Amino acid sequence: MSQTATAPANAEKRYTVHRSDLPLSCPLPSMALWNSHPRVYLPIENEPGGETSCPYCGSHFVLVD
């Protein structure tokens, strides 16, 4: 059985993520892809301060744990 993503893609410009959400991709797996850019994986765990931005849409992600 497949799950359908229901959250709007890239609706916010700042997202808080947890280690359990890794690997991090934008748009997030819970977001619908039909109205967004291609999925890109972001190596947030390797970034200084645990923060990164999507090169497509500019959404900012912050790793909190």
Short mmCIF file of N, CA and C in Angstrom, two decimals:
data_model
loop_
_atom_site.label_atom_id
_atom_site.label_comp_id
_atom_site.label_asym_id
_atom_site.label_seq_id
_atom_site.Cartn_x
_atom_site.Cartn_y
_atom_site.Cartn_z
N MET A 1 0.85 -1.17 0.00
CA MET A 1 0.00 0.00 0.00
C MET A 1 0.89 1.23 0.00
N SER A 2 0.65 2.17 -0.89
CA SER A 2 1.47 3.37 -0.96
C SER A 2 0.79 4.52 -0.24
N GLN A 3 1.61 5.42 0.28
CA GLN A 3 1.09 6.60 0.93
C GLN A 3 1.19 7.76 -0.04
N THR A 4 0.19 8.62 -0.02
CA THR A 4 0.19 9.79 -0.88
C THR A 4 0.62 10.99 -0.05
N ALA A 5 1.59 11.73 -0.56
CA ALA A 5 2.04 12.94 0.13
C ALA A 5 0.95 13.99 0.03
N THR A 6 0.65 14.61 1.15
CA THR A 6 -0.45 15.57 1.17
C THR A 6 -0.04 16.99 1.51
N ALA A 7 1.14 17.17 2.09
CA ALA A 7 1.57 18.52 2.45
C ALA A 7 1.93 19.30 1.19
N PRO A 8 1.63 20.59 1.16
CA PRO A 8 2.04 21.38 0.00
C PRO A 8 3.55 21.50 -0.03
N ALA A 9 4.11 21.47 -1.20
CA ALA A 9 5.56 21.53 -1.35
C ALA A 9 6.06 22.95 -1.18
N ASN A 10 7.14 23.09 -0.44
CA ASN A 10 7.84 24.36 -0.29
C ASN A 10 6.92 25.51 0.15
N ALA A 11 5.98 25.22 1.03
CA ALA A 11 5.04 26.24 1.49
C ALA A 11 5.68 27.18 2.51
N GLU A 12 6.70 26.71 3.21
CA GLU A 12 7.39 27.52 4.20
C GLU A 12 8.81 27.78 3.71
N LYS A 13 9.47 28.72 4.31
CA LYS A 13 10.85 28.99 3.93
C LYS A 13 11.84 28.53 5.00
N ARG A 14 11.37 28.04 6.14
CA ARG A 14 12.25 27.54 7.21
C ARG A 14 11.64 26.27 7.78
N TYR A 15 12.44 25.23 7.81
CA TYR A 15 11.99 23.93 8.32
C TYR A 15 12.96 23.44 9.38
N THR A 16 12.42 22.89 10.45
CA THR A 16 13.22 22.26 11.49
C THR A 16 13.19 20.76 11.25
N VAL A 17 14.36 20.13 11.22
CA VAL A 17 14.44 18.69 10.98
C VAL A 17 15.22 18.02 12.11
N HIS A 18 15.00 16.73 12.27
CA HIS A 18 15.65 15.92 13.30
C HIS A 18 16.49 14.85 12.62
N ARG A 19 17.41 14.27 13.37
CA ARG A 19 18.26 13.20 12.81
C ARG A 19 17.42 12.03 12.29
N SER A 20 16.27 11.82 12.88
CA SER A 20 15.39 10.74 12.40
C SER A 20 14.82 11.04 11.02
N ASP A 21 14.91 12.30 10.57
CA ASP A 21 14.42 12.69 9.24
C ASP A 21 15.48 12.50 8.15
N LEU A 22 16.70 12.16 8.55
CA LEU A 22 17.80 12.01 7.58
C LEU A 22 17.66 10.72 6.80
N PRO A 23 18.07 10.61 5.57
CA PRO A 23 18.69 11.68 4.79
C PRO A 23 17.67 12.75 4.43
N LEU A 24 18.12 14.00 4.47
CA LEU A 24 17.27 15.15 4.22
C LEU A 24 17.15 15.40 2.72
N SER A 25 15.92 15.60 2.28
CA SER A 25 15.71 15.96 0.88
C SER A 25 14.73 17.12 0.83
N CYS A 26 14.82 17.88 -0.23
CA CYS A 26 13.86 18.95 -0.49
C CYS A 26 13.30 18.69 -1.89
N PRO A 27 12.01 18.60 -2.02
CA PRO A 27 11.01 18.68 -0.98
C PRO A 27 11.07 17.46 -0.06
N LEU A 28 10.54 17.64 1.15
CA LEU A 28 10.50 16.55 2.13
C LEU A 28 9.61 15.42 1.62
N PRO A 29 9.84 14.19 2.07
CA PRO A 29 9.02 13.06 1.59
C PRO A 29 7.52 13.23 1.83
N SER A 30 7.14 14.03 2.83
CA SER A 30 5.72 14.23 3.12
C SER A 30 5.06 15.24 2.18
N MET A 31 5.85 15.84 1.30
CA MET A 31 5.32 16.86 0.39
C MET A 31 5.03 16.28 -0.98
N ALA A 32 4.01 16.81 -1.60
CA ALA A 32 3.66 16.40 -2.96
C ALA A 32 4.71 16.91 -3.93
N LEU A 33 5.12 16.07 -4.87
CA LEU A 33 6.14 16.46 -5.85
C LEU A 33 5.56 17.11 -7.10
N TRP A 34 4.29 16.93 -7.35
CA TRP A 34 3.73 17.37 -8.62
C TRP A 34 3.84 18.88 -8.83
N ASN A 35 3.91 19.66 -7.74
CA ASN A 35 3.98 21.12 -7.91
C ASN A 35 5.28 21.70 -7.36
N SER A 36 6.34 20.92 -7.44
CA SER A 36 7.61 21.34 -6.86
C SER A 36 8.76 21.08 -7.83
N HIS A 37 9.95 21.39 -7.38
CA HIS A 37 11.16 21.13 -8.15
C HIS A 37 11.58 19.67 -7.96
N PRO A 38 12.54 19.19 -8.73
CA PRO A 38 13.03 17.82 -8.54
C PRO A 38 13.60 17.64 -7.14
N ARG A 39 13.47 16.45 -6.61
CA ARG A 39 13.99 16.17 -5.26
C ARG A 39 15.51 16.23 -5.27
N VAL A 40 16.06 16.93 -4.30
CA VAL A 40 17.50 17.06 -4.13
C VAL A 40 17.83 16.69 -2.68
N TYR A 41 18.90 15.92 -2.50
CA TYR A 41 19.32 15.52 -1.16
C TYR A 41 20.34 16.51 -0.63
N LEU A 42 20.15 16.91 0.64
CA LEU A 42 20.98 17.93 1.27
C LEU A 42 21.75 17.32 2.44
N PRO A 43 23.08 17.31 2.40
CA PRO A 43 23.88 16.71 3.47
C PRO A 43 23.99 17.63 4.69
N ILE A 44 22.90 17.88 5.35
CA ILE A 44 22.84 18.82 6.47
C ILE A 44 23.73 18.40 7.64
N GLU A 45 23.91 17.11 7.83
CA GLU A 45 24.72 16.64 8.96
C GLU A 45 26.19 17.01 8.81
N ASN A 46 26.62 17.35 7.59
CA ASN A 46 28.01 17.74 7.33
C ASN A 46 28.20 19.26 7.32
N GLU A 47 27.13 20.01 7.45
CA GLU A 47 27.20 21.46 7.36
C GLU A 47 27.51 22.10 8.71
N PRO A 48 28.33 23.14 8.72
CA PRO A 48 28.61 23.85 9.97
C PRO A 48 27.33 24.42 10.57
N GLY A 49 27.12 24.19 11.84
CA GLY A 49 25.93 24.70 12.50
C GLY A 49 24.68 23.89 12.22
N GLY A 50 24.80 22.83 11.41
CA GLY A 50 23.63 22.00 11.10
C GLY A 50 22.54 22.74 10.35
N GLU A 51 22.93 23.65 9.46
CA GLU A 51 21.96 24.40 8.67
C GLU A 51 22.35 24.35 7.19
N THR A 52 21.34 24.31 6.34
CA THR A 52 21.57 24.32 4.89
C THR A 52 20.35 24.88 4.19
N SER A 53 20.53 25.26 2.95
CA SER A 53 19.43 25.78 2.14
C SER A 53 19.33 25.00 0.84
N CYS A 54 18.13 24.90 0.33
CA CYS A 54 17.89 24.21 -0.94
C CYS A 54 18.36 25.09 -2.09
N PRO A 55 19.15 24.54 -3.01
CA PRO A 55 19.62 25.35 -4.14
C PRO A 55 18.51 25.69 -5.15
N TYR A 56 17.40 24.96 -5.12
CA TYR A 56 16.30 25.22 -6.05
C TYR A 56 15.35 26.31 -5.54
N CYS A 57 14.85 26.13 -4.31
CA CYS A 57 13.79 27.01 -3.83
C CYS A 57 14.22 27.93 -2.70
N GLY A 58 15.40 27.71 -2.13
CA GLY A 58 15.89 28.56 -1.06
C GLY A 58 15.35 28.23 0.31
N SER A 59 14.55 27.17 0.44
CA SER A 59 14.06 26.78 1.77
C SER A 59 15.25 26.51 2.67
N HIS A 60 15.16 26.98 3.92
CA HIS A 60 16.24 26.84 4.88
C HIS A 60 15.89 25.73 5.86
N PHE A 61 16.84 24.82 6.09
CA PHE A 61 16.65 23.68 6.98
C PHE A 61 17.61 23.78 8.15
N VAL A 62 17.10 23.50 9.36
CA VAL A 62 17.90 23.55 10.58
C VAL A 62 17.80 22.20 11.27
N LEU A 63 18.95 21.59 11.55
CA LEU A 63 19.00 20.30 12.26
C LEU A 63 19.02 20.62 13.75
N VAL A 64 18.02 20.12 14.50
CA VAL A 64 17.89 20.48 15.91
C VAL A 64 18.43 19.44 16.88
N ASP A 65 18.76 18.25 16.46
CA ASP A 65 19.34 17.27 17.40
C ASP A 65 20.38 16.41 16.74
#
